[in-house]
mmCIF file of C-alpha atoms in Angstrom:
data_model
loop_
_atom_site.group_PDB
_atom_site.id
_atom_site.type_symbol
_atom_site.label_atom_id
_atom_site.label_comp_id
_atom_site.label_asym_id
_atom_site.label_seq_id
_atom_site.Cartn_x
_atom_site.Cartn_y
_atom_site.Cartn_z
ATOM 1 C CA MET A 1 -98.128 93.683 104.712
ATOM 2 C CA SER A 2 -98.069 90.374 106.802
ATOM 3 C CA ASP A 3 -94.855 88.794 107.436
ATOM 4 C CA THR A 4 -92.794 91.776 106.910
ATOM 5 C CA HIS A 5 -89.807 92.252 109.377
ATOM 6 C CA LEU A 6 -87.942 95.248 110.222
ATOM 7 C CA TYR A 7 -84.135 95.032 109.464
ATOM 8 C CA GLU A 8 -81.192 97.308 110.552
ATOM 9 C CA VAL A 9 -78.393 97.720 107.819
ATOM 10 C CA PHE A 10 -74.599 97.968 108.445
ATOM 11 C CA ILE A 11 -72.271 98.836 105.727
ATOM 12 C CA ARG A 12 -68.500 98.522 105.899
ATOM 13 C CA ALA A 13 -67.203 101.463 103.870
ATOM 14 C CA LYS A 14 -63.638 99.948 103.044
ATOM 15 C CA ALA A 15 -61.633 97.006 104.003
ATOM 16 C CA GLY A 16 -60.227 97.320 107.264
ATOM 17 C CA LEU A 17 -63.020 99.459 108.779
ATOM 18 C CA ALA A 18 -65.932 98.355 110.872
ATOM 19 C CA HIS A 19 -69.719 97.974 109.627
ATOM 20 C CA GLN A 20 -71.520 100.844 110.471
ATOM 21 C CA HIS A 21 -75.195 101.060 111.196
ATOM 22 C CA VAL A 22 -76.871 103.393 108.143
ATOM 23 C CA GLY A 23 -80.662 102.763 108.656
ATOM 24 C CA SER A 24 -83.199 100.274 108.380
ATOM 25 C CA LEU A 25 -85.692 98.830 106.023
ATOM 26 C CA HIS A 26 -88.581 96.220 105.684
ATOM 27 C CA ALA A 27 -88.379 92.919 104.076
ATOM 28 C CA ASN A 28 -89.968 89.387 104.318
ATOM 29 C CA ASP A 29 -86.859 87.557 104.692
ATOM 30 C CA ASP A 30 -82.930 87.881 104.953
ATOM 31 C CA GLU A 31 -82.340 87.520 101.230
ATOM 32 C CA MET A 32 -84.806 90.088 100.281
ATOM 33 C CA ALA A 33 -83.439 92.384 103.070
ATOM 34 C CA LEU A 34 -79.885 92.027 101.664
ATOM 35 C CA GLN A 35 -81.198 93.023 98.096
ATOM 36 C CA ASN A 36 -83.286 96.044 99.571
ATOM 37 C CA ALA A 37 -80.211 97.046 101.419
ATOM 38 C CA ARG A 38 -77.980 96.930 98.259
ATOM 39 C CA ASP A 39 -80.712 99.119 96.526
ATOM 40 C CA LEU A 40 -81.320 101.654 99.191
ATOM 41 C CA TYR A 41 -77.959 102.177 100.739
ATOM 42 C CA THR A 42 -75.256 101.293 98.296
ATOM 43 C CA ARG A 43 -76.304 103.403 95.292
ATOM 44 C CA ARG A 44 -73.586 105.800 95.730
ATOM 45 C CA SER A 45 -70.571 103.632 96.334
ATOM 46 C CA GLU A 46 -71.065 103.718 100.017
ATOM 47 C CA GLY A 47 -69.256 100.515 100.795
ATOM 48 C CA VAL A 48 -68.078 97.055 100.096
ATOM 49 C CA SER A 49 -69.905 94.989 102.411
ATOM 50 C CA ILE A 50 -73.529 94.739 103.702
ATOM 51 C CA TRP A 51 -74.858 93.103 106.941
ATOM 52 C CA VAL A 52 -78.398 93.018 107.673
ATOM 53 C CA VAL A 53 -80.125 91.844 110.965
ATOM 54 C CA LYS A 54 -83.482 91.534 111.989
ATOM 55 C CA SER A 55 -84.313 94.598 114.337
ATOM 56 C CA GLU A 56 -85.829 92.134 117.095
ATOM 57 C CA MET A 57 -82.498 90.221 117.175
ATOM 58 C CA ILE A 58 -80.719 93.278 118.583
ATOM 59 C CA ALA A 59 -80.477 93.495 122.142
ATOM 60 C CA ALA A 60 -80.163 97.039 123.190
ATOM 61 C CA MET A 61 -79.334 98.921 126.467
ATOM 62 C CA ASP A 62 -82.231 100.443 128.019
ATOM 63 C CA PRO A 63 -81.853 104.203 127.868
ATOM 64 C CA ASP A 64 -82.842 104.454 131.562
ATOM 65 C CA ASP A 65 -79.849 102.560 132.530
ATOM 66 C CA ALA A 66 -77.425 105.008 130.657
ATOM 67 C CA HIS A 67 -76.041 106.690 133.845
ATOM 68 C CA ALA A 68 -75.490 103.146 135.837
ATOM 69 C CA TYR A 69 -73.737 101.694 132.511
ATOM 70 C CA LEU A 70 -71.765 104.483 131.263
ATOM 71 C CA ASP A 71 -71.077 107.374 133.884
ATOM 72 C CA PRO A 72 -68.667 105.283 135.943
ATOM 73 C CA ALA A 73 -66.002 104.910 133.390
ATOM 74 C CA ASP A 74 -65.815 108.807 133.010
ATOM 75 C CA ASP A 75 -63.981 109.849 136.030
ATOM 76 C CA LYS A 76 -61.126 107.330 136.432
ATOM 77 C CA ILE A 77 -58.203 108.649 134.755
ATOM 78 C CA TYR A 78 -56.077 105.578 136.010
ATOM 79 C CA ARG A 79 -58.079 103.349 133.721
ATOM 80 C CA HIS A 80 -56.851 105.065 130.581
ATOM 81 C CA PRO A 81 -53.070 104.612 129.256
ATOM 82 C CA THR A 82 -52.727 108.398 128.543
ATOM 83 C CA PHE A 83 -49.542 109.038 130.367
ATOM 84 C CA TYR A 84 -47.253 106.883 127.877
ATOM 85 C CA ASP A 85 -44.890 108.624 125.182
ATOM 86 C CA ILE A 86 -45.709 106.915 122.072
ATOM 87 C CA PRO A 87 -43.128 106.904 119.365
ATOM 88 C CA ASP A 88 -44.394 108.760 116.237
ATOM 89 C CA GLU A 89 -43.761 105.420 114.065
ATOM 90 C CA VAL A 90 -46.545 103.464 115.995
ATOM 91 C CA GLY A 91 -49.182 105.927 114.677
ATOM 92 C CA HIS A 92 -52.428 105.976 116.205
ATOM 93 C CA MET A 93 -53.442 103.536 119.190
ATOM 94 C CA MET B 1 -68.963 96.982 49.974
ATOM 95 C CA GLY B 2 -68.005 94.543 52.661
ATOM 96 C CA GLU B 3 -66.742 96.938 55.150
ATOM 97 C CA ASN B 4 -69.677 99.621 54.646
ATOM 98 C CA MET B 5 -72.273 96.826 54.658
ATOM 99 C CA THR B 6 -71.172 95.695 57.933
ATOM 100 C CA GLN B 7 -71.365 99.140 59.359
ATOM 101 C CA GLN B 8 -74.886 99.556 58.190
ATOM 102 C CA HIS B 9 -75.618 96.197 59.943
ATOM 103 C CA ARG B 10 -73.843 97.330 63.147
ATOM 104 C CA TYR B 11 -75.639 100.396 63.203
ATOM 105 C CA THR B 12 -78.890 98.639 63.073
ATOM 106 C CA PHE B 13 -78.073 96.218 65.750
ATOM 107 C CA ALA B 14 -76.813 98.731 68.019
ATOM 108 C CA GLN B 15 -80.103 100.716 67.132
ATOM 109 C CA ARG B 16 -82.197 97.762 68.080
ATOM 110 C CA MET B 17 -80.379 97.254 71.335
ATOM 111 C CA GLY B 18 -80.703 100.986 72.254
ATOM 112 C CA ASP B 19 -84.225 101.125 71.431
ATOM 113 C CA THR B 20 -85.121 97.835 73.371
ATOM 114 C CA LEU B 21 -83.345 99.114 76.440
ATOM 115 C CA LEU B 22 -84.759 102.657 76.369
ATOM 116 C CA VAL B 23 -88.190 101.335 76.340
ATOM 117 C CA ILE B 24 -87.783 98.651 78.948
ATOM 118 C CA ALA B 25 -85.868 101.394 81.048
ATOM 119 C CA GLN B 26 -88.903 103.820 80.585
ATOM 120 C CA ARG B 27 -91.622 101.005 81.536
ATOM 121 C CA HIS B 28 -89.528 100.233 84.754
ATOM 122 C CA CYS B 29 -89.334 104.143 85.623
ATOM 123 C CA GLU B 30 -93.279 104.228 85.320
ATOM 124 C CA TRP B 31 -93.474 102.292 88.605
ATOM 125 C CA VAL B 32 -92.017 105.298 90.510
ATOM 126 C CA GLY B 33 -94.650 106.392 92.776
ATOM 127 C CA LYS B 34 -96.771 103.380 92.351
ATOM 128 C CA ALA B 35 -94.804 100.447 93.885
ATOM 129 C CA HIS B 36 -96.127 98.409 96.822
ATOM 130 C CA ASP B 37 -93.304 99.494 99.052
ATOM 131 C CA LEU B 38 -90.576 102.076 99.215
ATOM 132 C CA GLU B 39 -87.912 99.199 98.888
ATOM 133 C CA GLU B 40 -89.256 97.563 95.686
ATOM 134 C CA GLU B 41 -89.966 101.252 94.476
ATOM 135 C CA VAL B 42 -86.233 101.805 94.490
ATOM 136 C CA ALA B 43 -85.317 98.644 93.230
ATOM 137 C CA LEU B 44 -87.362 98.788 90.033
ATOM 138 C CA ALA B 45 -86.213 102.296 89.582
ATOM 139 C CA ASN B 46 -82.780 101.255 90.055
ATOM 140 C CA ILE B 47 -83.144 98.333 87.407
ATOM 141 C CA GLY B 48 -84.679 101.059 85.159
ATOM 142 C CA LEU B 49 -81.813 103.417 85.460
ATOM 143 C CA ASP B 50 -79.335 100.655 84.928
ATOM 144 C CA LEU B 51 -81.175 99.892 81.568
ATOM 145 C CA LEU B 52 -80.975 103.367 80.813
ATOM 146 C CA GLY B 53 -77.353 103.464 81.137
ATOM 147 C CA GLN B 54 -77.286 100.433 78.776
ATOM 148 C CA ALA B 55 -79.347 102.067 76.436
ATOM 149 C CA THR B 56 -77.294 105.277 76.481
ATOM 150 C CA ALA B 57 -74.144 103.348 75.549
ATOM 151 C CA TRP B 58 -76.009 101.550 72.620
ATOM 152 C CA LEU B 59 -77.358 104.725 71.245
ATOM 153 C CA GLU B 60 -74.052 106.344 71.401
ATOM 154 C CA LEU B 61 -72.558 103.434 69.533
ATOM 155 C CA ALA B 62 -75.439 103.514 66.980
ATOM 156 C CA SER B 63 -74.968 107.432 66.710
ATOM 157 C CA SER B 64 -71.283 106.989 65.890
ATOM 158 C CA LEU B 65 -72.291 104.284 63.191
ATOM 159 C CA ASP B 66 -75.294 106.304 61.763
ATOM 160 C CA GLU B 67 -74.889 107.316 58.214
ATOM 161 C CA GLN B 68 -77.237 110.385 58.736
ATOM 162 C CA GLY B 69 -74.716 111.604 61.612
ATOM 163 C CA ARG B 70 -77.630 111.881 64.146
ATOM 164 C CA SER B 71 -76.877 112.199 67.702
ATOM 165 C CA PRO B 72 -78.140 109.779 70.415
ATOM 166 C CA ASP B 73 -80.654 112.415 71.568
ATOM 167 C CA ASP B 74 -81.924 112.550 67.975
ATOM 168 C CA LEU B 75 -82.309 108.841 67.607
ATOM 169 C CA ALA B 76 -84.097 108.542 71.188
ATOM 170 C CA TYR B 77 -86.413 111.601 70.785
ATOM 171 C CA LEU B 78 -86.961 112.333 67.232
ATOM 172 C CA ARG B 79 -87.840 108.950 65.773
ATOM 173 C CA ASN B 80 -91.465 107.803 65.855
ATOM 174 C CA GLU B 81 -92.869 104.383 66.315
ATOM 175 C CA ARG B 82 -92.461 103.103 62.891
ATOM 176 C CA GLU B 83 -88.749 104.031 63.053
ATOM 177 C CA TYR B 84 -88.330 102.497 66.528
ATOM 178 C CA CYS B 85 -86.984 98.771 66.207
ATOM 179 C CA ASN B 86 -87.190 97.478 69.826
ATOM 180 C CA TYR B 87 -88.311 93.998 70.660
ATOM 181 C CA LEU B 88 -91.966 93.877 71.368
ATOM 182 C CA ILE B 89 -91.611 92.370 74.773
ATOM 183 C CA ALA B 90 -89.797 95.604 76.100
ATOM 184 C CA GLU B 91 -92.853 97.716 75.143
ATOM 185 C CA LEU B 92 -95.607 95.695 76.910
ATOM 186 C CA GLU B 93 -97.343 97.633 79.384
ATOM 187 C CA ASN B 94 -96.246 97.006 83.090
ATOM 188 C CA GLY B 95 -99.654 95.589 84.088
ATOM 189 C CA ASP B 96 -99.306 93.990 87.690
ATOM 190 C CA PHE B 97 -96.197 93.430 89.503
ATOM 191 C CA ALA B 98 -96.237 89.960 88.305
ATOM 192 C CA LYS B 99 -96.247 90.786 84.699
ATOM 193 C CA THR B 100 -93.496 93.261 85.034
ATOM 194 C CA ILE B 101 -91.348 90.807 86.996
ATOM 195 C CA LEU B 102 -91.724 88.141 84.467
ATOM 196 C CA ARG B 103 -91.294 90.442 81.465
ATOM 197 C CA GLY B 104 -88.026 91.742 83.041
ATOM 198 C CA TYR B 105 -86.738 88.374 83.821
ATOM 199 C CA PHE B 106 -87.227 87.210 80.251
ATOM 200 C CA LEU B 107 -85.424 90.020 78.915
ATOM 201 C CA SER B 108 -82.679 89.608 81.870
ATOM 202 C CA ILE B 109 -81.776 86.328 80.809
ATOM 203 C CA TRP B 110 -81.653 87.043 77.304
ATOM 204 C CA LEU B 111 -79.329 90.032 78.017
ATOM 205 C CA ASN B 112 -77.102 88.022 80.209
ATOM 206 C CA LEU B 113 -76.666 85.371 77.398
ATOM 207 C CA LEU B 114 -76.231 88.153 74.664
ATOM 208 C CA TYR B 115 -73.866 90.004 76.680
ATOM 209 C CA GLN B 116 -71.865 86.914 77.348
ATOM 210 C CA GLY B 117 -71.588 86.346 73.858
ATOM 211 C CA LEU B 118 -70.735 89.984 72.974
ATOM 212 C CA SER B 119 -67.869 89.848 75.316
ATOM 213 C CA ALA B 120 -66.019 87.799 72.882
ATOM 214 C CA SER B 121 -67.109 90.155 69.844
ATOM 215 C CA GLU B 122 -64.783 91.093 67.179
ATOM 216 C CA ASP B 123 -66.293 94.489 67.838
ATOM 217 C CA GLU B 124 -64.283 96.191 70.321
ATOM 218 C CA ALA B 125 -67.093 98.893 71.290
ATOM 219 C CA MET B 126 -69.634 96.240 71.839
ATOM 220 C CA ARG B 127 -67.319 94.272 73.901
ATOM 221 C CA ALA B 128 -66.817 97.105 76.066
ATOM 222 C CA ILE B 129 -70.504 97.770 76.505
ATOM 223 C CA ALA B 130 -71.184 94.028 77.100
ATOM 224 C CA VAL B 131 -68.673 93.570 79.790
ATOM 225 C CA LYS B 132 -69.991 96.342 82.002
ATOM 226 C CA ALA B 133 -73.531 95.718 81.385
ATOM 227 C CA ASP B 134 -73.418 91.978 82.350
ATOM 228 C CA LYS B 135 -72.698 92.972 86.000
ATOM 229 C CA GLU B 136 -75.842 94.937 86.306
ATOM 230 C CA VAL B 137 -77.836 92.286 84.473
ATOM 231 C CA ALA B 138 -76.457 89.739 87.128
ATOM 232 C CA TYR B 139 -78.282 91.688 89.954
ATOM 233 C CA HIS B 140 -81.295 92.111 87.902
ATOM 234 C CA ILE B 141 -81.617 88.227 87.325
ATOM 235 C CA GLU B 142 -81.150 87.874 91.099
ATOM 236 C CA HIS B 143 -83.924 89.970 91.999
ATOM 237 C CA GLN B 144 -86.269 88.939 89.459
ATOM 238 C CA GLU B 145 -85.737 85.137 90.561
ATOM 239 C CA MET B 146 -86.097 86.071 93.926
ATOM 240 C CA TRP B 147 -89.719 87.335 93.272
ATOM 241 C CA ILE B 148 -90.698 84.652 90.980
ATOM 242 C CA GLU B 149 -89.767 82.232 93.510
ATOM 243 C CA ARG B 150 -91.879 83.930 96.143
ATOM 244 C CA LEU B 151 -94.799 85.011 94.101
ATOM 245 C CA GLY B 152 -95.002 81.419 92.525
ATOM 246 C CA HIS B 153 -95.195 79.891 95.890
ATOM 247 C CA GLY B 154 -96.859 82.798 97.943
ATOM 248 C CA THR B 155 -100.365 82.804 97.784
ATOM 249 C CA GLU B 156 -103.293 81.659 95.703
ATOM 250 C CA GLU B 157 -103.545 84.965 94.276
ATOM 251 C CA SER B 158 -99.892 85.438 93.693
ATOM 252 C CA ALA B 159 -99.478 82.149 91.917
ATOM 253 C CA GLN B 160 -102.810 82.944 89.771
ATOM 254 C CA ARG B 161 -101.308 86.494 88.802
ATOM 255 C CA MET B 162 -98.026 84.841 87.843
ATOM 256 C CA GLN B 163 -99.661 82.248 85.738
ATOM 257 C CA LYS B 164 -101.715 84.916 84.187
ATOM 258 C CA ALA B 165 -98.579 87.053 83.359
ATOM 259 C CA LEU B 166 -96.880 84.167 82.003
ATOM 260 C CA ALA B 167 -99.498 83.738 79.551
ATOM 261 C CA ALA B 168 -99.593 87.344 78.490
ATOM 262 C CA VAL B 169 -95.880 87.711 78.136
ATOM 263 C CA TRP B 170 -94.741 84.319 76.659
ATOM 264 C CA PRO B 171 -96.018 85.008 73.154
ATOM 265 C CA TYR B 172 -93.511 87.854 72.961
ATOM 266 C CA THR B 173 -90.450 85.931 73.720
ATOM 267 C CA GLN B 174 -89.765 84.009 70.471
ATOM 268 C CA GLU B 175 -89.091 87.398 68.716
ATOM 269 C CA LEU B 176 -85.960 87.682 70.923
ATOM 270 C CA PHE B 177 -84.394 85.052 68.945
ATOM 271 C CA GLU B 178 -85.365 86.265 65.523
ATOM 272 C CA VAL B 179 -82.472 85.875 63.056
ATOM 273 C CA ASP B 180 -82.786 88.214 59.958
ATOM 274 C CA ASP B 181 -79.982 89.177 57.478
ATOM 275 C CA VAL B 182 -78.608 91.686 59.615
ATOM 276 C CA GLU B 183 -78.142 89.108 62.432
ATOM 277 C CA ARG B 184 -76.731 86.423 60.043
ATOM 278 C CA VAL B 185 -74.196 88.874 58.479
ATOM 279 C CA LEU B 186 -72.979 90.134 62.120
ATOM 280 C CA THR B 187 -72.760 86.462 63.305
ATOM 281 C CA GLN B 188 -70.874 85.241 60.300
ATOM 282 C CA ALA B 189 -68.290 88.288 60.997
ATOM 283 C CA ARG B 190 -68.104 87.108 64.877
ATOM 284 C CA ILE B 191 -69.510 90.433 66.122
ATOM 285 C CA VAL B 192 -72.610 88.936 67.437
ATOM 286 C CA PRO B 193 -73.449 85.563 68.943
ATOM 287 C CA ASP B 194 -75.581 82.937 67.300
ATOM 288 C CA LYS B 195 -79.178 83.679 68.429
ATOM 289 C CA ALA B 196 -80.246 80.048 67.864
ATOM 290 C CA ALA B 197 -77.806 78.566 70.463
ATOM 291 C CA MET B 198 -78.783 81.338 72.665
ATOM 292 C CA GLN B 199 -82.375 80.349 72.513
ATOM 293 C CA GLN B 200 -81.810 76.745 73.812
ATOM 294 C CA GLN B 201 -79.729 78.146 76.921
ATOM 295 C CA TRP B 202 -82.553 80.839 77.454
ATOM 296 C CA GLN B 203 -85.278 78.096 77.305
ATOM 297 C CA ALA B 204 -83.328 75.966 79.729
ATOM 298 C CA ARG B 205 -82.802 78.377 82.290
ATOM 299 C CA VAL B 206 -86.242 80.071 82.114
ATOM 300 C CA THR B 207 -87.904 76.757 82.456
ATOM 301 C CA ARG B 208 -86.022 75.813 85.431
ATOM 302 C CA THR B 209 -86.877 78.855 87.201
ATOM 303 C CA LEU B 210 -90.545 78.919 86.457
ATOM 304 C CA THR B 211 -91.018 75.090 87.136
ATOM 305 C CA ALA B 212 -89.249 75.460 90.523
ATOM 306 C CA ALA B 213 -91.652 78.308 91.116
ATOM 307 C CA GLY B 214 -94.530 76.014 90.483
ATOM 308 C CA LEU B 215 -95.543 77.669 87.209
ATOM 309 C CA GLN B 216 -96.683 76.110 84.154
ATOM 310 C CA ILE B 217 -95.095 77.173 80.692
ATOM 311 C CA PRO B 218 -97.946 77.753 78.121
ATOM 312 C CA GLU B 219 -98.263 75.788 75.130
ATOM 313 C CA GLN B 220 -97.836 78.644 72.561
ATOM 314 C CA ARG B 221 -98.021 78.071 68.830
ATOM 315 C CA TYR B 222 -98.491 81.683 67.582
ATOM 316 C CA HIS B 223 -95.757 84.368 68.681
ATOM 317 C CA GLN B 224 -95.929 87.996 68.137
ATOM 318 C CA ARG B 225 -93.316 89.730 66.144
ATOM 319 C CA GLY B 226 -92.635 92.718 64.124
ATOM 320 C CA GLY B 227 -90.999 95.089 66.424
ATOM 321 C CA LEU B 228 -87.545 94.901 64.604
ATOM 322 C CA SER B 229 -89.339 96.303 61.466
ATOM 323 C CA GLY B 230 -91.375 99.080 63.099
ATOM 324 C CA ARG B 231 -94.665 97.135 63.390
ATOM 325 C CA HIS B 232 -95.584 97.828 67.022
ATOM 326 C CA THR B 233 -98.311 97.273 69.580
ATOM 327 C CA GLU B 234 -100.628 100.242 70.072
ATOM 328 C CA THR B 235 -98.990 101.037 73.542
ATOM 329 C CA LEU B 236 -95.451 102.258 71.977
ATOM 330 C CA GLY B 237 -97.250 105.366 70.605
ATOM 331 C CA TYR B 238 -98.356 106.419 74.083
ATOM 332 C CA LEU B 239 -94.756 105.693 75.520
ATOM 333 C CA LEU B 240 -93.016 107.661 73.067
ATOM 334 C CA ALA B 241 -95.540 110.510 73.177
ATOM 335 C CA GLU B 242 -94.736 110.948 76.824
ATOM 336 C CA MET B 243 -91.004 110.154 76.652
ATOM 337 C CA GLN B 244 -90.439 112.599 73.730
ATOM 338 C CA SER B 245 -92.800 115.492 74.438
ATOM 339 C CA LEU B 246 -90.284 117.507 76.447
ATOM 340 C CA LYS B 247 -87.693 117.469 73.571
ATOM 341 C CA ARG B 248 -90.226 118.012 70.954
ATOM 342 C CA ALA B 249 -91.654 120.917 72.850
ATOM 343 C CA PHE B 250 -88.269 122.374 73.277
ATOM 344 C CA PRO B 251 -86.222 121.381 70.505
ATOM 345 C CA ASN B 252 -83.126 123.413 70.932
ATOM 346 C CA VAL B 253 -82.624 123.382 74.555
ATOM 347 C CA ASN B 254 -79.671 121.944 76.277
ATOM 348 C CA TRP B 255 -79.365 120.568 79.650
#
């Protein structure tokens, strides 16, 4: 089908959480993509909010760069605030 | 006599709604495995299942009012075409996508107006059905309007198919506003909204959408009717034969 775009779908499970990527679909425009997302990804009460983004609009990291991008963070414990005693009342940080 | 008469009338109204929604649900589910893409397949199936849910609610109400004490399954699976009292538009064959969408749209706007009216009904059971169902219908309308706009302004072929579909389905729309004794009694008792008023609103909304999509409403003088009294098109028999075959083949099985 001409003029069909691939869209990525993100659903927010409940208020306060972030939208999570749940899959993709094809549609001709944004309005149709939102409806398709609703039909395909929210039929079992999966969430409260839907985002759709044309896949071509997403800039993604090149997998070959994974080592350069991500490894350096691994071995520097002085970057992580793990030596503090956090009171229980604060909860998760 | 007043009380009993209203029960009989309420039964008839509920049966008409149940039959209409069951038949249109079945038509939508016939698209499974045949839609042009997966997304639309799921959309049509979803709409069908929504309508099936509404049909179930109305058939349960009908069953509770039925003097013969038939169960919802009995009503759905053991009545034949002459007993079915759905509006004819629901049983029209799917045809192409244009016809399916237009047929669905005319019914959706009708349901929306009817359910809005019913949410102020004196009948508590009908009120409950209407409030819940109207949310589903709101989405159906969105979906159908989206397609009508796109197909009307799409290609030459899509516009032609839409115009042909409109000519095919339009003669079945007048029956939706037919007022017989049953309707009159229920409207008087403030159980069911006035269909004449509904027709004007329906006409206005539908005209707006179709005109915006570049489509021309047919000049139609003769409208088909008869569904409410069991006089159906030839296609209903096939639909019921398929839908009822399992129940009739295994009458005493429980799922």
